[in-house]
GROMACS .gro file of C-alpha atoms in nm:
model
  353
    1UNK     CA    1   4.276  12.863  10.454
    2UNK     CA    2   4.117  12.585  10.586
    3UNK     CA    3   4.396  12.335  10.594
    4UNK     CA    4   4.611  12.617  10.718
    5UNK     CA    5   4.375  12.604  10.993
    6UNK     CA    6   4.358  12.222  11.055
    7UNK     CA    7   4.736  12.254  11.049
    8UNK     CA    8   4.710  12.518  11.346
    9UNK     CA    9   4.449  12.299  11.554
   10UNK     CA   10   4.674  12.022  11.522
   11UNK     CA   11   5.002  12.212  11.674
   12UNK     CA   12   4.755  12.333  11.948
   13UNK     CA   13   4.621  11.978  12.018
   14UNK     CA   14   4.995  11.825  12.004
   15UNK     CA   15   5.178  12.072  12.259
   16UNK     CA   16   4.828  12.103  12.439
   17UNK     CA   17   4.849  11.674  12.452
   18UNK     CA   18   5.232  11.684  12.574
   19UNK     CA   19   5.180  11.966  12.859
   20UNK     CA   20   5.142  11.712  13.127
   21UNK     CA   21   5.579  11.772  13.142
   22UNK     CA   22   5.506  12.103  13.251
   23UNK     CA   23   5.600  12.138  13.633
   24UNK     CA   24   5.303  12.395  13.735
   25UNK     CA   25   5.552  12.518  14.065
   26UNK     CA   26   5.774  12.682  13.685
   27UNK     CA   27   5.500  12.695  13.464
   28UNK     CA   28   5.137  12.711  13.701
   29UNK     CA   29   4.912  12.859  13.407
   30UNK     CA   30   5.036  12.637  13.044
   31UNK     CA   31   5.017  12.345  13.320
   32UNK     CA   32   4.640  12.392  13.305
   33UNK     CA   33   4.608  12.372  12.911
   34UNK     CA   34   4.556  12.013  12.953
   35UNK     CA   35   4.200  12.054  13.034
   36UNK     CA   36   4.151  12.164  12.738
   37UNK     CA   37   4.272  11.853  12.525
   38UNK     CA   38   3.920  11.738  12.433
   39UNK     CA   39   3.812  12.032  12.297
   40UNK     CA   40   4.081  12.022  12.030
   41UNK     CA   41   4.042  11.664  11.941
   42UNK     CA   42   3.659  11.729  11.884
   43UNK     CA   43   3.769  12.062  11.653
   44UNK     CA   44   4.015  11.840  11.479
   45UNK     CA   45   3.707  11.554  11.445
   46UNK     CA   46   3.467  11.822  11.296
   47UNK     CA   47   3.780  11.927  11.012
   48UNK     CA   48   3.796  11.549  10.937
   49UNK     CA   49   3.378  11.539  10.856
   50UNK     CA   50   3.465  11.852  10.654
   51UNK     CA   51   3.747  11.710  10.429
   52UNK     CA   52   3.560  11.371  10.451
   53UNK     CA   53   3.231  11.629  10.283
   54UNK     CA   54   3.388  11.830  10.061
   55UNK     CA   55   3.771  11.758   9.983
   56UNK     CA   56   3.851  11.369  10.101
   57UNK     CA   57   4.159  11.358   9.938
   58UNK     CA   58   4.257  11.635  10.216
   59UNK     CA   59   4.118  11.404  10.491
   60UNK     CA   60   4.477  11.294  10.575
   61UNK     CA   61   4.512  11.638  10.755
   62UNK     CA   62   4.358  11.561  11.088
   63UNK     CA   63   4.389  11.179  11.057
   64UNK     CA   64   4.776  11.269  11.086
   65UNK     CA   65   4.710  11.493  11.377
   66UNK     CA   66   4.550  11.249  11.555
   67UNK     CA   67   4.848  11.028  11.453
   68UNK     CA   68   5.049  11.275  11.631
   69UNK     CA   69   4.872  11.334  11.942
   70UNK     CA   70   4.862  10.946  11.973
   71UNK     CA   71   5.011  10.915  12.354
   72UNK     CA   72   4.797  11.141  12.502
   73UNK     CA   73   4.469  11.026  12.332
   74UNK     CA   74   4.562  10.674  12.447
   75UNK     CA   75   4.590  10.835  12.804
   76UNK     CA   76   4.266  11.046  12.762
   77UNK     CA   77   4.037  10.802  12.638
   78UNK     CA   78   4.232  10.458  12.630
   79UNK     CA   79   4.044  10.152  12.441
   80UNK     CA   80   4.054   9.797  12.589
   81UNK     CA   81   3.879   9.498  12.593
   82UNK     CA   82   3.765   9.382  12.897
   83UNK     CA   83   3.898   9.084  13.095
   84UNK     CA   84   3.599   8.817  13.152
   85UNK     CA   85   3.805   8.536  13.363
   86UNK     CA   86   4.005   8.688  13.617
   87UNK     CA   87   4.287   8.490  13.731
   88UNK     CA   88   4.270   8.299  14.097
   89UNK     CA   89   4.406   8.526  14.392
   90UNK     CA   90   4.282   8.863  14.241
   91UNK     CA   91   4.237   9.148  14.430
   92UNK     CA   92   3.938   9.395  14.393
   93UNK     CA   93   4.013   9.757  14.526
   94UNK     CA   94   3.784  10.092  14.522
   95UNK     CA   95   3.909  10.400  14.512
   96UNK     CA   96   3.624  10.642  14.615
   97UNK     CA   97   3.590  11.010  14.733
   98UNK     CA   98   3.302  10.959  14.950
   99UNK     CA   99   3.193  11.344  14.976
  100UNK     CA  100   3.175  11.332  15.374
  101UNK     CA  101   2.925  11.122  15.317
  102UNK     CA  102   2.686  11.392  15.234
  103UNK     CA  103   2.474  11.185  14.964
  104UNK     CA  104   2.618  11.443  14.696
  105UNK     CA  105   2.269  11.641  14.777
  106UNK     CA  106   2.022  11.354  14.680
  107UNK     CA  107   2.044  11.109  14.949
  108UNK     CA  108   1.935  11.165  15.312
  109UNK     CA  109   2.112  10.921  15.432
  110UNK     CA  110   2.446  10.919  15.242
  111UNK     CA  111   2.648  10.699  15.475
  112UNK     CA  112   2.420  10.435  15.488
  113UNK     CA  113   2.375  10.466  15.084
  114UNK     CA  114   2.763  10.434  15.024
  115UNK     CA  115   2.827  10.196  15.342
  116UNK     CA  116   2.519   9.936  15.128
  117UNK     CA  117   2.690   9.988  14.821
  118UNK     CA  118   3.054   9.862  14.896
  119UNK     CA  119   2.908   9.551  15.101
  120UNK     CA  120   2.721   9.495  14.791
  121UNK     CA  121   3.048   9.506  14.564
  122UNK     CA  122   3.262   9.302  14.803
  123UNK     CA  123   3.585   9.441  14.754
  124UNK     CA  124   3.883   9.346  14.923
  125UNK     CA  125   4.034   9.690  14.984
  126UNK     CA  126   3.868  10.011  15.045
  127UNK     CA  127   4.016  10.378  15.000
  128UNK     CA  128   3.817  10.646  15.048
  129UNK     CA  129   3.877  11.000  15.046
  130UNK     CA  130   3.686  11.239  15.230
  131UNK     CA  131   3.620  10.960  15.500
  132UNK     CA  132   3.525  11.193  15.729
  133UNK     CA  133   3.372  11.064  16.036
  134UNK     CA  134   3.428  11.275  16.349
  135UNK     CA  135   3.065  11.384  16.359
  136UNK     CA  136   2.994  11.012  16.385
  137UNK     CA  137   3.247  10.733  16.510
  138UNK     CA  138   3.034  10.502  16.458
  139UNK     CA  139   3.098  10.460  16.074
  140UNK     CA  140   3.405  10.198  16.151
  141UNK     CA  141   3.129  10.044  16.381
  142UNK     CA  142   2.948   9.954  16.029
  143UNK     CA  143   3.227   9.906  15.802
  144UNK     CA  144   3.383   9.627  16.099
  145UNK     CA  145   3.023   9.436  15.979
  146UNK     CA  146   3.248   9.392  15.681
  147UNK     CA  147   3.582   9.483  15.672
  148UNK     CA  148   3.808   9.337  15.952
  149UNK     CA  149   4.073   9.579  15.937
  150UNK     CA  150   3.966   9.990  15.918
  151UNK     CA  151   4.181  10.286  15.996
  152UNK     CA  152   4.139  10.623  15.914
  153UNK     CA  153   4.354  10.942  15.910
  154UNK     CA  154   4.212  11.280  15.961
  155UNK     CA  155   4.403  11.602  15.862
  156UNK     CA  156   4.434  11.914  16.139
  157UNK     CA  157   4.217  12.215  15.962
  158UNK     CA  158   3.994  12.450  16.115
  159UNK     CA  159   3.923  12.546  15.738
  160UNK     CA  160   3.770  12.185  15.595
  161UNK     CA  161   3.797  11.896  15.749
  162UNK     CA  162   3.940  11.585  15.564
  163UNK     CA  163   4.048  11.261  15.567
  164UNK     CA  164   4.147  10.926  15.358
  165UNK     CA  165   4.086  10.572  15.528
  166UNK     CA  166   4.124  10.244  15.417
  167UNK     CA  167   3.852   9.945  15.473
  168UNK     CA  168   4.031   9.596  15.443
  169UNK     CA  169   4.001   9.229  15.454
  170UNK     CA  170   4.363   9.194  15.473
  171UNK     CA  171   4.587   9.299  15.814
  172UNK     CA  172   4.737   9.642  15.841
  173UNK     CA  173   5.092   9.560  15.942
  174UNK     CA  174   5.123   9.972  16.018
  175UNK     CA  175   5.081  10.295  15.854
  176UNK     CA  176   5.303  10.622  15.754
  177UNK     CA  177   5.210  10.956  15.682
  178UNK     CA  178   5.372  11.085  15.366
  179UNK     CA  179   5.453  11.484  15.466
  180UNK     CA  180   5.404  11.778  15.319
  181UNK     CA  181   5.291  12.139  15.336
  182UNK     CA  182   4.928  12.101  15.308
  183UNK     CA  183   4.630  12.272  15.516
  184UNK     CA  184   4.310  12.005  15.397
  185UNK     CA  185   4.499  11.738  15.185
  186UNK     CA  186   4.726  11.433  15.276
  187UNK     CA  187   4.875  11.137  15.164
  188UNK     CA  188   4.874  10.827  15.391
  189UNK     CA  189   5.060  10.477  15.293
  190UNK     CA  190   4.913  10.160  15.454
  191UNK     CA  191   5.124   9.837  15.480
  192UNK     CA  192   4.875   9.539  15.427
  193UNK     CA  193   4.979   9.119  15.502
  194UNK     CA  194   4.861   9.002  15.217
  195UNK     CA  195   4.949   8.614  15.162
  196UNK     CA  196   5.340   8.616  15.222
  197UNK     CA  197   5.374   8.958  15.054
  198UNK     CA  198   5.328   9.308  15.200
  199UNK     CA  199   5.094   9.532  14.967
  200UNK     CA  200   5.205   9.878  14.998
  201UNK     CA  201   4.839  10.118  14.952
  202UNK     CA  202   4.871  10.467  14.914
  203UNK     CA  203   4.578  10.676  14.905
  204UNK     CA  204   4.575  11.035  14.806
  205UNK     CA  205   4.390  11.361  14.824
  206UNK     CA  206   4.579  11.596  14.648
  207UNK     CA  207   4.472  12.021  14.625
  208UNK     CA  208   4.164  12.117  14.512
  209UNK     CA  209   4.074  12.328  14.235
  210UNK     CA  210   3.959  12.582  14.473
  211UNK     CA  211   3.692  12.724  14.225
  212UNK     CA  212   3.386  12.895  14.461
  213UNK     CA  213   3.048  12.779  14.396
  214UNK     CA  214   2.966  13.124  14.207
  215UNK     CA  215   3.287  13.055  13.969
  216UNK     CA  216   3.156  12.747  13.851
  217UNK     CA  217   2.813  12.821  13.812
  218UNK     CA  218   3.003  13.141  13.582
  219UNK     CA  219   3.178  12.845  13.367
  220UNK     CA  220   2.827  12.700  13.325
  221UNK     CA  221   2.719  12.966  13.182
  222UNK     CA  222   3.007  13.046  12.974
  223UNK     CA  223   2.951  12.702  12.800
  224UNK     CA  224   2.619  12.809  12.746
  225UNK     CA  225   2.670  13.141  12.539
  226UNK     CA  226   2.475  13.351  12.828
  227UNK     CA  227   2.772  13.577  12.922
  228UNK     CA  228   2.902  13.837  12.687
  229UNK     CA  229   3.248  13.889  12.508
  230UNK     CA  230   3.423  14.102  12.803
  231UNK     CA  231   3.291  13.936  13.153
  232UNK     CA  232   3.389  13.603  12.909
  233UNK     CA  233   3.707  13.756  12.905
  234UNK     CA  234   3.729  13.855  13.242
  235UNK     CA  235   3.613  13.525  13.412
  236UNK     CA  236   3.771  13.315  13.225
  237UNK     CA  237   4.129  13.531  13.375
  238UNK     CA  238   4.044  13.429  13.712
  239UNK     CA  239   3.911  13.127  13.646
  240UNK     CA  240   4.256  13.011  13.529
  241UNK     CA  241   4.460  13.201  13.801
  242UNK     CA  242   4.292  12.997  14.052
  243UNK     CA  243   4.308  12.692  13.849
  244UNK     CA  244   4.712  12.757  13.800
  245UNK     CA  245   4.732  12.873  14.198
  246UNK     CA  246   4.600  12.545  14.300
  247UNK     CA  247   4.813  12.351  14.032
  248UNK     CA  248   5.093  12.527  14.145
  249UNK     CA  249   5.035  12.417  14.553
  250UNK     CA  250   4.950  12.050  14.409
  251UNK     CA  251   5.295  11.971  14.237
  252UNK     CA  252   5.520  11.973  14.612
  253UNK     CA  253   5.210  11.705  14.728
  254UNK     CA  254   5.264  11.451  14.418
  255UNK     CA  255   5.643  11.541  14.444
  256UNK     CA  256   5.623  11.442  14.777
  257UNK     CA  257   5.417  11.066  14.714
  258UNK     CA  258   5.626  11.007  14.354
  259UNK     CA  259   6.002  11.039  14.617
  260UNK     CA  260   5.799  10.785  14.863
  261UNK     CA  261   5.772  10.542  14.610
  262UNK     CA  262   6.091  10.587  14.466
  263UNK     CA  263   6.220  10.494  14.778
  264UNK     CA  264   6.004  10.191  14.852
  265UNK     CA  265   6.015   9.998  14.563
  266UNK     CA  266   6.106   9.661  14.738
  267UNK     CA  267   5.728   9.629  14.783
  268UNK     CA  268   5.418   9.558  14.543
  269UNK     CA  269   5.245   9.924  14.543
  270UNK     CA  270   4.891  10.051  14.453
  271UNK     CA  271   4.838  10.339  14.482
  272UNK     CA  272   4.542  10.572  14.394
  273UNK     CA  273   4.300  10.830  14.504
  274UNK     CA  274   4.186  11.173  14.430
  275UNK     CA  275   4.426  11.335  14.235
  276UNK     CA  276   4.218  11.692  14.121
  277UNK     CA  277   4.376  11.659  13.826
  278UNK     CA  278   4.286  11.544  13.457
  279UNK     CA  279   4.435  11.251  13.287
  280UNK     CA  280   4.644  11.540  13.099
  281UNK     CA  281   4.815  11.687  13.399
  282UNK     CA  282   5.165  11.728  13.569
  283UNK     CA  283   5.029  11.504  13.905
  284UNK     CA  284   4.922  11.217  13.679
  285UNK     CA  285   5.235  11.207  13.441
  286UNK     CA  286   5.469  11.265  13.758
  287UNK     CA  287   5.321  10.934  13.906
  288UNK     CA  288   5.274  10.776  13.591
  289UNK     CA  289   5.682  10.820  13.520
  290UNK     CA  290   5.724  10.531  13.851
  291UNK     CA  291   5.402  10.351  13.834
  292UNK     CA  292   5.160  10.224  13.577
  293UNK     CA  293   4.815  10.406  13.507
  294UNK     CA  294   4.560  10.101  13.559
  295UNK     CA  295   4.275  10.322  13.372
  296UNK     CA  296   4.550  10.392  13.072
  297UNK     CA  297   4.673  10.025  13.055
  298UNK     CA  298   4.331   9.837  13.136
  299UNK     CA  299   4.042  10.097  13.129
  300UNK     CA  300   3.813  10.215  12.819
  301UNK     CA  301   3.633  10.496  12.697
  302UNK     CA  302   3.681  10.893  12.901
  303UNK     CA  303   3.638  10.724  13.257
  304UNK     CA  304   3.518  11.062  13.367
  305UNK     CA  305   3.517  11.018  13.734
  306UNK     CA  306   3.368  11.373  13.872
  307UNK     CA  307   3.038  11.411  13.767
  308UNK     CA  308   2.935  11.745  13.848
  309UNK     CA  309   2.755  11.912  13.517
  310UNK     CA  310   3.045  12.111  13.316
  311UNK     CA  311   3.314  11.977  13.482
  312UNK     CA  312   3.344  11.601  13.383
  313UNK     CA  313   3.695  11.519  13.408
  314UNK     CA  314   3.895  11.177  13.510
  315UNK     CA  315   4.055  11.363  13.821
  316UNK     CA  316   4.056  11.016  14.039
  317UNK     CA  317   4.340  10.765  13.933
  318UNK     CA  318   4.503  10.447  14.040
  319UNK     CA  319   4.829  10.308  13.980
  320UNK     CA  320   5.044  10.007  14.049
  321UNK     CA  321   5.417   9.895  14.038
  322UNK     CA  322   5.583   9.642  13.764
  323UNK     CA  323   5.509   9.344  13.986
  324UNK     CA  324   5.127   9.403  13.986
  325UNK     CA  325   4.908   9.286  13.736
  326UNK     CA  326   4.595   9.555  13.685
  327UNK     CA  327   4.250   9.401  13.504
  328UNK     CA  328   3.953   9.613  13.411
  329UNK     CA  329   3.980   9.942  13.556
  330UNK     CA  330   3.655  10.107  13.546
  331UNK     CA  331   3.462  10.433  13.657
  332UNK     CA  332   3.094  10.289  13.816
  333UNK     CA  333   2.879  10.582  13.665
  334UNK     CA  334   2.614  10.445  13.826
  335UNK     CA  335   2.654  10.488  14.212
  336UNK     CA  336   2.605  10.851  14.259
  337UNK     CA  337   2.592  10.957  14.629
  338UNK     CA  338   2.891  11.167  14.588
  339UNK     CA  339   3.047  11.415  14.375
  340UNK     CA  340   3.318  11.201  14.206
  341UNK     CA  341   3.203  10.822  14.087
  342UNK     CA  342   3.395  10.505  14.265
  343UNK     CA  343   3.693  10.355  14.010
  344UNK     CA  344   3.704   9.984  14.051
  345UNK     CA  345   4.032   9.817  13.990
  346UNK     CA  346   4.125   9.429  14.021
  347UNK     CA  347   4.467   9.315  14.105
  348UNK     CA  348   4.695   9.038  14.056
  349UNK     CA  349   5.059   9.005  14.294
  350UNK     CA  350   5.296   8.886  14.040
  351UNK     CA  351   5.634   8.935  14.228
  352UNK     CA  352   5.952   8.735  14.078
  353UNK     CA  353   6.096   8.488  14.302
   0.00000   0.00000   0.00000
């Protein structure tokens, strides 16, 4: 009964692993599974301390499953050393949804917190998400102390406002909008003189999740144990209909970016942002199927970028193209005046002659 079990987790955990093919606009609620990939590679973990106990001979059970579910483990929770000496001409990037600079609740002053922080990292190109700064122009006024070149595109709502911007050393040759049917999100491509080469930087903020304040605090507690059997039951149902509406209304937007790329590959591309979507998702295997996963190929550990209690997932990616070299991706857990955590990346142009 128990290996019969084991067996039945594993099946779970593989089609659970592999749902990320699943285009939510045909499929909106098995697209969601993937969130739920951890949870059956800790049940499988707990069968292998139970053979491991009281049957090791039987211990080849879940080590096979996890065998199995090997490419989207690696993409999940990747392993890799880091990269000490950089090579000469590297360049460092941030990718960070800045949370309208609201200080994420624990800072007064959350510009000024976020605005100390990146001169204090130096990068060479900034994306942020959620740049929002109509209440207060003079944000660029700041960021010119070090960036030279700063542009930022707001999106029309009279529901949320929102925006993505880019903070640069390097020129902006010019900018494009990448359309689609969107109320709060966008997608914005930046064309950047870097050296003899144009950089192509696309920065993204995909659909949310959409989940109200009260629904999460409801997930919270179902964690916990504090709700019964049938408001479980009932939660959990919408819950996932929300979760699979917003999936759904997110697929057209990475559709959208993934036929952009596609149709500028005659440039070196990075491109990253705020996907609202886990590592095992439809909007990061679309992208992933043109452009390499930095975090997958170069990162280590669960890289959990949004760090809101009960709801750490990696939902903020970056990517490049074949003639980009990626080194060290990395979530920094420790700068925390925003909902999501900043993902460092450093770059290399590697373009054939």
């Amino acid at each position: 009964m128990v290996a019969g079990a084991n067996i039945a987790t594993i099946i779970l955990m593989v089609l659970v692993g592999y749902s990320d093919r699943l285009n939510p606009a045909d499929h909106p609620v098995l697209a969601c599974v993937g969130m739920t990939f951890p949870f059956f590679l800790l049940i499988n973990m707990l069968f292998l301390f139970f053979w491991l106990i009281f049957k090791i001979r039987m211990a080849w059970i879940p080590v096979l499953g996890y065998l199995l579910a090997y490419v989207p483990i690696n993409i999940y929770m990747p392993i890799h050393l880091r990269t000490s000496n950089l090579p000469e001409g590297t360049i460092k990037l941030i990718s960070y949804n800045v949370c309208e600079y609201g200080g994420n609740f624990k800072y007064e002053q959350g510009f000024e917190k976020v605005r100390d922080y990146l001169f204090e990292e130096d990068p060479d190109i900034v994306c942020l998400q959620e740049d929002v700064d109509t209440w207060r122009r003079y944000c660029f006024i700041h960021y010119q102390k070090k960036f030279a070149y700063n542009d930022t595109v707001h999106f029309d709502s009279k529901i949320n406002p929102n925006a993505v911007g880019i903070h640069t050393r390097f020129p902006i040759i010019r900018r494009e909008r990448i359309h689609y049917r969107s109320n709060t999100n966008g997608s914005v491509a930046w064309y950047l003189q870097v050296g003899n080469d144009t950089l192509l930087v696309i920065n993204n903020h995909f659909e949310g999740t959409h989940l109200s304040i009260e629904s999460r605090q409801t997930y919270k507690e179902i964690l916990k144990g504090d709700l019964k059997g049938d408001t479980i039951r009932t939660e959990s149902k919408k819950m996932l209909v929300t979760l699979a509406e917003s999936a759904a209304k997110r697929a057209p937007e990475v559709q959208a970016v993934r036929r952009y790329v596609e149709e500028h590959r005659q440039y070196p591309i990075i491109l990253c942002g705020d996907f609202n979507d886990s590592p095992i998702s439809y909007s990061r295997h679309e992208i992933a199927e043109v452009l390499n996963d930095c975090f997958k190929n170069t990162g280590r550990g669960l890289g959990l970028s949004y760090n809101q209690k009960g709801f750490q997932f990696r939902i903020d990616h970056i990517f490049c193209s074949d003639d980009i070299q990626p080194y060290n991706c990395q979530i920094d857990n420790k700068m925390d005046a925003s909902d999501h955590y900043p993902m460092i990346c450093w770059f290399k142009i590697d373009r054939k002659p």
